[in-house]
mmCIF file of C-alpha atoms in Angstrom:
data_model
loop_
_atom_site.group_PDB
_atom_site.id
_atom_site.type_symbol
_atom_site.label_atom_id
_atom_site.label_comp_id
_atom_site.label_asym_id
_atom_site.label_seq_id
_atom_site.Cartn_x
_atom_site.Cartn_y
_atom_site.Cartn_z
ATOM 1 C CA UNK R 1 15.808 -5.899 -2.593
ATOM 2 C CA UNK R 2 14.289 -8.620 -4.715
ATOM 3 C CA UNK R 3 11.411 -9.502 -6.880
ATOM 4 C CA UNK R 4 9.695 -12.949 -6.312
ATOM 5 C CA UNK R 5 8.283 -15.219 -8.924
ATOM 6 C CA UNK R 6 4.590 -16.149 -8.893
ATOM 7 C CA UNK R 7 4.049 -16.614 -5.034
ATOM 8 C CA UNK R 8 1.208 -18.625 -3.983
ATOM 9 C CA UNK R 9 -0.435 -17.868 -0.729
ATOM 10 C CA UNK R 10 -0.622 -21.187 1.347
ATOM 11 C CA UNK R 11 -3.845 -22.200 2.721
ATOM 12 C CA UNK R 12 -2.257 -23.327 6.122
ATOM 13 C CA UNK R 13 -2.671 -20.757 8.973
ATOM 14 C CA UNK R 14 0.060 -17.910 8.563
ATOM 15 C CA UNK R 15 1.849 -17.036 11.722
ATOM 16 C CA UNK R 16 1.684 -13.435 13.084
ATOM 17 C CA UNK R 17 4.888 -11.408 13.336
ATOM 18 C CA UNK R 18 7.020 -12.216 16.365
ATOM 19 C CA UNK R 19 6.687 -10.293 19.533
ATOM 20 C CA UNK R 20 10.177 -9.132 19.119
ATOM 21 C CA UNK R 21 9.538 -7.658 15.711
ATOM 22 C CA UNK R 22 6.415 -5.981 17.001
ATOM 23 C CA UNK R 23 8.186 -4.572 19.825
ATOM 24 C CA UNK R 24 11.056 -2.925 17.748
ATOM 25 C CA UNK R 25 8.610 -1.379 15.206
ATOM 26 C CA UNK R 26 8.730 2.187 16.719
ATOM 27 C CA UNK R 27 12.578 2.249 16.998
ATOM 28 C CA UNK R 28 13.156 0.864 13.420
ATOM 29 C CA UNK R 29 10.707 3.409 12.123
ATOM 30 C CA UNK R 30 12.673 6.270 13.708
ATOM 31 C CA UNK R 31 15.843 4.852 12.217
ATOM 32 C CA UNK R 32 14.353 4.700 8.771
ATOM 33 C CA UNK R 33 13.130 8.351 9.097
ATOM 34 C CA UNK R 34 16.558 9.435 10.071
ATOM 35 C CA UNK R 35 18.218 7.577 7.176
ATOM 36 C CA UNK R 36 16.301 9.880 4.619
ATOM 37 C CA UNK R 37 18.739 12.716 5.144
ATOM 38 C CA UNK R 38 21.754 10.531 4.463
ATOM 39 C CA UNK R 39 20.060 9.206 1.214
ATOM 40 C CA UNK R 40 18.808 12.637 -0.022
ATOM 41 C CA UNK R 41 20.980 12.465 -3.230
ATOM 42 C CA UNK R 42 19.351 9.103 -4.191
ATOM 43 C CA UNK R 43 15.972 10.426 -3.545
ATOM 44 C CA UNK R 44 16.391 13.550 -5.539
ATOM 45 C CA UNK R 45 17.826 11.571 -8.464
ATOM 46 C CA UNK R 46 14.710 9.595 -8.890
ATOM 47 C CA UNK R 47 12.897 9.545 -12.080
ATOM 48 C CA UNK R 48 10.584 12.483 -12.691
ATOM 49 C CA UNK R 49 6.696 12.056 -13.008
ATOM 50 C CA UNK R 50 4.591 13.323 -15.945
ATOM 51 C CA UNK R 51 2.140 15.379 -13.640
ATOM 52 C CA UNK R 52 -0.757 12.815 -13.418
ATOM 53 C CA UNK R 53 -2.497 12.738 -10.072
ATOM 54 C CA UNK R 54 -1.440 10.477 -7.404
ATOM 55 C CA UNK R 55 -3.692 9.664 -4.429
ATOM 56 C CA UNK R 56 -1.994 8.620 -1.204
ATOM 57 C CA UNK R 57 -4.072 6.374 1.259
ATOM 58 C CA UNK R 58 -3.028 6.179 4.898
ATOM 59 C CA UNK R 59 -2.844 2.971 7.059
ATOM 60 C CA UNK R 60 -5.218 1.832 9.698
ATOM 61 C CA UNK R 61 -5.665 4.409 12.594
ATOM 62 C CA UNK R 62 -3.679 6.950 10.687
ATOM 63 C CA UNK R 63 -4.672 10.089 8.569
ATOM 64 C CA UNK R 64 -3.242 12.372 6.131
ATOM 65 C CA UNK R 65 -0.521 13.651 8.442
ATOM 66 C CA UNK R 66 1.148 10.182 8.294
ATOM 67 C CA UNK R 67 1.562 10.483 4.424
ATOM 68 C CA UNK R 68 2.850 14.049 4.433
ATOM 69 C CA UNK R 69 6.417 13.295 3.544
ATOM 70 C CA UNK R 70 5.527 10.882 0.753
ATOM 71 C CA UNK R 71 3.060 13.389 -0.790
ATOM 72 C CA UNK R 72 5.691 16.170 -0.708
ATOM 73 C CA UNK R 73 8.039 13.998 -2.157
ATOM 74 C CA UNK R 74 5.860 12.875 -5.063
ATOM 75 C CA UNK R 75 4.913 16.607 -5.628
ATOM 76 C CA UNK R 76 8.841 17.123 -5.903
ATOM 77 C CA UNK R 77 8.977 14.544 -8.521
ATOM 78 C CA UNK R 78 6.297 16.257 -10.662
ATOM 79 C CA UNK R 79 3.139 14.519 -9.636
ATOM 80 C CA UNK R 80 -0.231 15.992 -8.723
ATOM 81 C CA UNK R 81 -0.063 14.432 -5.262
ATOM 82 C CA UNK R 82 -3.272 14.391 -3.308
ATOM 83 C CA UNK R 83 -4.246 13.492 0.249
ATOM 84 C CA UNK R 84 -7.316 11.257 0.858
ATOM 85 C CA UNK R 85 -9.129 13.973 2.929
ATOM 86 C CA UNK R 86 -11.360 11.188 4.720
ATOM 87 C CA UNK R 87 -9.998 11.604 8.246
ATOM 88 C CA UNK R 88 -8.537 8.743 10.011
ATOM 89 C CA UNK R 89 -8.674 5.408 8.358
ATOM 90 C CA UNK R 90 -10.831 3.112 10.465
ATOM 91 C CA UNK R 91 -11.633 0.708 7.777
ATOM 92 C CA UNK R 92 -15.442 0.320 7.134
ATOM 93 C CA UNK R 93 -16.197 2.677 9.998
ATOM 94 C CA UNK R 94 -14.654 5.468 7.916
ATOM 95 C CA UNK R 95 -15.809 4.348 4.464
ATOM 96 C CA UNK R 96 -19.021 2.393 4.965
ATOM 97 C CA UNK R 97 -19.429 -1.267 3.719
ATOM 98 C CA UNK R 98 -19.192 -0.304 0.178
ATOM 99 C CA UNK R 99 -16.294 2.020 0.501
ATOM 100 C CA UNK R 100 -18.542 4.711 -1.089
ATOM 101 C CA UNK R 101 -16.667 7.564 0.308
ATOM 102 C CA UNK R 102 -13.336 6.499 -1.218
ATOM 103 C CA UNK R 103 -15.043 5.680 -4.445
ATOM 104 C CA UNK R 104 -16.323 9.226 -4.804
ATOM 105 C CA UNK R 105 -12.948 10.730 -3.885
ATOM 106 C CA UNK R 106 -11.302 8.573 -6.549
ATOM 107 C CA UNK R 107 -13.928 9.444 -9.152
ATOM 108 C CA UNK R 108 -13.699 13.035 -8.391
ATOM 109 C CA UNK R 109 -10.020 13.207 -8.759
ATOM 110 C CA UNK R 110 -10.099 11.434 -12.132
ATOM 111 C CA UNK R 111 -12.739 13.524 -13.389
ATOM 112 C CA UNK R 112 -11.041 16.859 -12.121
ATOM 113 C CA UNK R 113 -7.543 15.933 -13.734
ATOM 114 C CA UNK R 114 -9.195 14.558 -16.977
ATOM 115 C CA UNK R 115 -7.206 11.225 -16.767
ATOM 116 C CA UNK R 116 -6.676 8.243 -14.726
ATOM 117 C CA UNK R 117 -5.009 8.490 -11.260
ATOM 118 C CA UNK R 118 -2.522 6.358 -9.569
ATOM 119 C CA UNK R 119 -2.952 5.078 -6.075
ATOM 120 C CA UNK R 120 -0.409 4.500 -3.433
ATOM 121 C CA UNK R 121 -1.623 2.936 -0.194
ATOM 122 C CA UNK R 122 0.322 1.897 3.114
ATOM 123 C CA UNK R 123 -1.041 -0.966 4.945
ATOM 124 C CA UNK R 124 -4.854 -0.833 5.189
ATOM 125 C CA UNK R 125 -4.695 1.974 2.755
ATOM 126 C CA UNK R 126 -3.084 -0.287 0.350
ATOM 127 C CA UNK R 127 -5.957 -2.900 0.580
ATOM 128 C CA UNK R 128 -8.499 -0.196 -0.215
ATOM 129 C CA UNK R 129 -6.245 0.946 -3.144
ATOM 130 C CA UNK R 130 -6.402 -2.458 -4.628
ATOM 131 C CA UNK R 131 -10.244 -2.517 -4.176
ATOM 132 C CA UNK R 132 -10.427 0.628 -6.265
ATOM 133 C CA UNK R 133 -7.883 -0.613 -8.899
ATOM 134 C CA UNK R 134 -10.014 -3.822 -9.129
ATOM 135 C CA UNK R 135 -13.527 -2.290 -9.309
ATOM 136 C CA UNK R 136 -12.784 0.883 -11.196
ATOM 137 C CA UNK R 137 -9.974 0.474 -13.907
ATOM 138 C CA UNK R 138 -11.692 3.351 -15.738
ATOM 139 C CA UNK R 139 -10.495 5.814 -13.015
ATOM 140 C CA UNK R 140 -7.216 4.080 -11.846
ATOM 141 C CA UNK R 141 -3.878 4.144 -13.770
ATOM 142 C CA UNK R 142 -2.034 1.975 -11.381
ATOM 143 C CA UNK R 143 -1.701 0.679 -7.773
ATOM 144 C CA UNK R 144 1.376 0.576 -5.461
ATOM 145 C CA UNK R 145 0.892 -0.852 -1.987
ATOM 146 C CA UNK R 146 3.261 -0.598 0.954
ATOM 147 C CA UNK R 147 3.007 -3.547 3.474
ATOM 148 C CA UNK R 148 -0.513 -4.112 2.682
ATOM 149 C CA UNK R 149 -2.249 -7.319 3.999
ATOM 150 C CA UNK R 150 -4.808 -7.753 1.334
ATOM 151 C CA UNK R 151 -5.054 -11.614 1.482
ATOM 152 C CA UNK R 152 -3.961 -14.809 3.211
ATOM 153 C CA UNK R 153 -4.874 -14.975 6.997
ATOM 154 C CA UNK R 154 -6.399 -11.835 8.333
ATOM 155 C CA UNK R 155 -5.612 -12.991 11.970
ATOM 156 C CA UNK R 156 -1.946 -12.886 11.216
ATOM 157 C CA UNK R 157 -1.210 -9.640 12.692
ATOM 158 C CA UNK R 158 0.484 -8.466 15.939
ATOM 159 C CA UNK R 159 -2.332 -5.768 16.475
ATOM 160 C CA UNK R 160 -5.461 -7.949 16.075
ATOM 161 C CA UNK R 161 -7.147 -6.987 19.312
ATOM 162 C CA UNK R 162 -6.421 -3.306 18.492
ATOM 163 C CA UNK R 163 -7.680 -3.580 14.919
ATOM 164 C CA UNK R 164 -11.005 -5.477 15.879
ATOM 165 C CA UNK R 165 -11.671 -3.130 18.698
ATOM 166 C CA UNK R 166 -11.254 0.177 16.679
ATOM 167 C CA UNK R 167 -12.661 -1.084 13.473
ATOM 168 C CA UNK R 168 -15.530 -3.191 14.811
ATOM 169 C CA UNK R 169 -14.626 -5.971 12.533
ATOM 170 C CA UNK R 170 -14.357 -9.787 13.722
ATOM 171 C CA UNK R 171 -11.583 -11.206 11.627
ATOM 172 C CA UNK R 172 -12.899 -14.549 12.271
ATOM 173 C CA UNK R 173 -16.306 -14.072 10.691
ATOM 174 C CA UNK R 174 -16.882 -16.008 7.636
ATOM 175 C CA UNK R 175 -17.561 -12.814 5.499
ATOM 176 C CA UNK R 176 -14.367 -11.310 6.568
ATOM 177 C CA UNK R 177 -12.203 -14.260 5.567
ATOM 178 C CA UNK R 178 -14.204 -14.695 2.388
ATOM 179 C CA UNK R 179 -13.442 -11.022 1.581
ATOM 180 C CA UNK R 180 -9.637 -11.668 2.206
ATOM 181 C CA UNK R 181 -9.880 -14.763 -0.204
ATOM 182 C CA UNK R 182 -11.637 -12.842 -2.788
ATOM 183 C CA UNK R 183 -8.654 -10.374 -2.763
ATOM 184 C CA UNK R 184 -6.119 -12.932 -4.017
ATOM 185 C CA UNK R 185 -6.889 -11.916 -7.533
ATOM 186 C CA UNK R 186 -4.761 -8.880 -8.569
ATOM 187 C CA UNK R 187 -6.472 -5.779 -10.201
ATOM 188 C CA UNK R 188 -6.383 -5.559 -13.900
ATOM 189 C CA UNK R 189 -4.330 -2.435 -13.722
ATOM 190 C CA UNK R 190 -0.686 -2.716 -13.112
ATOM 191 C CA UNK R 191 -0.042 -3.348 -9.485
ATOM 192 C CA UNK R 192 3.166 -3.429 -7.338
ATOM 193 C CA UNK R 193 3.108 -4.857 -3.692
ATOM 194 C CA UNK R 194 6.195 -3.715 -1.670
ATOM 195 C CA UNK R 195 6.569 -5.935 1.536
ATOM 196 C CA UNK R 196 9.161 -6.746 3.990
ATOM 197 C CA UNK R 197 9.717 -10.087 5.662
ATOM 198 C CA UNK R 198 10.806 -8.166 8.945
ATOM 199 C CA UNK R 199 7.356 -6.536 9.060
ATOM 200 C CA UNK R 200 6.308 -6.345 12.729
ATOM 201 C CA UNK R 201 2.781 -5.591 12.280
ATOM 202 C CA UNK R 202 1.404 -7.943 9.689
ATOM 203 C CA UNK R 203 2.635 -11.230 8.169
ATOM 204 C CA UNK R 204 4.572 -10.531 4.970
ATOM 205 C CA UNK R 205 2.742 -13.629 3.371
ATOM 206 C CA UNK R 206 -0.362 -11.666 3.487
ATOM 207 C CA UNK R 207 1.102 -8.895 1.169
ATOM 208 C CA UNK R 208 2.083 -11.231 -1.763
ATOM 209 C CA UNK R 209 0.321 -10.747 -5.213
ATOM 210 C CA UNK R 210 -0.067 -13.773 -7.472
ATOM 211 C CA UNK R 211 2.294 -12.434 -10.094
ATOM 212 C CA UNK R 212 0.878 -11.909 -13.665
ATOM 213 C CA UNK R 213 2.020 -9.742 -16.728
ATOM 214 C CA UNK R 214 0.942 -6.525 -14.679
ATOM 215 C CA UNK R 215 1.170 -7.705 -10.997
ATOM 216 C CA UNK R 216 4.334 -7.970 -9.092
ATOM 217 C CA UNK R 217 5.998 -8.150 -5.660
ATOM 218 C CA UNK R 218 9.088 -6.164 -4.500
ATOM 219 C CA UNK R 219 10.854 -7.012 -1.083
ATOM 220 C CA UNK R 220 12.778 -4.430 0.779
ATOM 221 C CA UNK R 221 14.200 -4.517 4.246
ATOM 222 C CA UNK R 222 12.138 -2.397 6.652
ATOM 223 C CA UNK R 223 9.678 -1.956 9.263
ATOM 224 C CA UNK R 224 5.865 -1.637 8.815
ATOM 225 C CA UNK R 225 5.596 1.693 10.507
ATOM 226 C CA UNK R 226 8.707 3.148 8.862
ATOM 227 C CA UNK R 227 7.671 2.024 5.358
ATOM 228 C CA UNK R 228 6.503 5.575 4.265
ATOM 229 C CA UNK R 229 9.936 6.843 4.953
ATOM 230 C CA UNK R 230 11.999 3.826 3.825
ATOM 231 C CA UNK R 231 14.661 4.974 1.213
ATOM 232 C CA UNK R 232 14.465 1.889 -0.778
ATOM 233 C CA UNK R 233 10.540 1.755 -0.791
ATOM 234 C CA UNK R 234 10.571 5.335 -1.888
ATOM 235 C CA UNK R 235 12.690 4.549 -4.674
ATOM 236 C CA UNK R 236 10.583 1.737 -5.755
ATOM 237 C CA UNK R 237 7.401 3.989 -5.459
ATOM 238 C CA UNK R 238 9.144 6.486 -7.681
ATOM 239 C CA UNK R 239 10.184 3.982 -10.326
ATOM 240 C CA UNK R 240 6.673 2.404 -10.479
ATOM 241 C CA UNK R 241 4.881 5.693 -10.818
ATOM 242 C CA UNK R 242 7.198 6.862 -13.598
ATOM 243 C CA UNK R 243 6.205 3.988 -15.860
ATOM 244 C CA UNK R 244 4.307 5.124 -18.885
ATOM 245 C CA UNK R 245 0.595 4.543 -18.855
ATOM 246 C CA UNK R 246 0.915 2.057 -21.665
ATOM 247 C CA UNK R 247 3.859 -0.342 -21.897
ATOM 248 C CA UNK R 248 4.316 -0.993 -18.264
ATOM 249 C CA UNK R 249 7.257 -3.309 -17.497
ATOM 250 C CA UNK R 250 8.190 -5.245 -14.180
ATOM 251 C CA UNK R 251 10.449 -3.508 -11.690
ATOM 252 C CA UNK R 252 14.201 -3.984 -12.085
ATOM 253 C CA UNK R 253 16.549 -2.902 -9.407
ATOM 254 C CA UNK R 254 19.190 -0.522 -10.528
ATOM 255 C CA UNK R 255 17.363 0.470 -13.834
ATOM 256 C CA UNK R 256 18.501 3.856 -14.926
#
């Protein structure tokens, strides 16, 4: 587990994950889930939350069922954990071009709780979480993403055909690539990108923040599909959410 200094996303084409990594994704994800029980003492000892609302966003093609364990874990830690309640995440087909349905959900949760909320997003859900943090810092306290491919080369994925068929988005179109380039700049709220160099779905280079005083990258070893159940990733999420609303500090492994 490492943090990386100020990565710059190259302009050259980024290769998609290898076919071997892609093929192993389901098996690695099962192994990560099985490892949860052996690491239970570590998970239970994670820092406790202050009760603020945390909205958890699912990845592409997934719904709230996929984030059930993470939301239960965050509730155990003392947060008001919330599902996104928008059905399966099919990108703009779910949210519309302006992501209006998600904006309404974030605004409602912030208004109901009476304070800013944190967003934790897996894969495409992380991309959307960054959009909300960038556009609405008045509602968002911080953003944590898990294997979220928010910039770089949108075609660097092992599920391109599936994504384009289901989402209706052509990743080669100028407006799509322009949107990805626009995502290079991190949100103004504290943002942590958790990524894996052994990701079998999206190129890890697409998950790198340009580091600033409030934007960071944390590398973990794990699969894309299993990241919601990855013990190390869960520990990073717990650590990041437990940071005070003011006085945010970069992640440091082993911090007590």
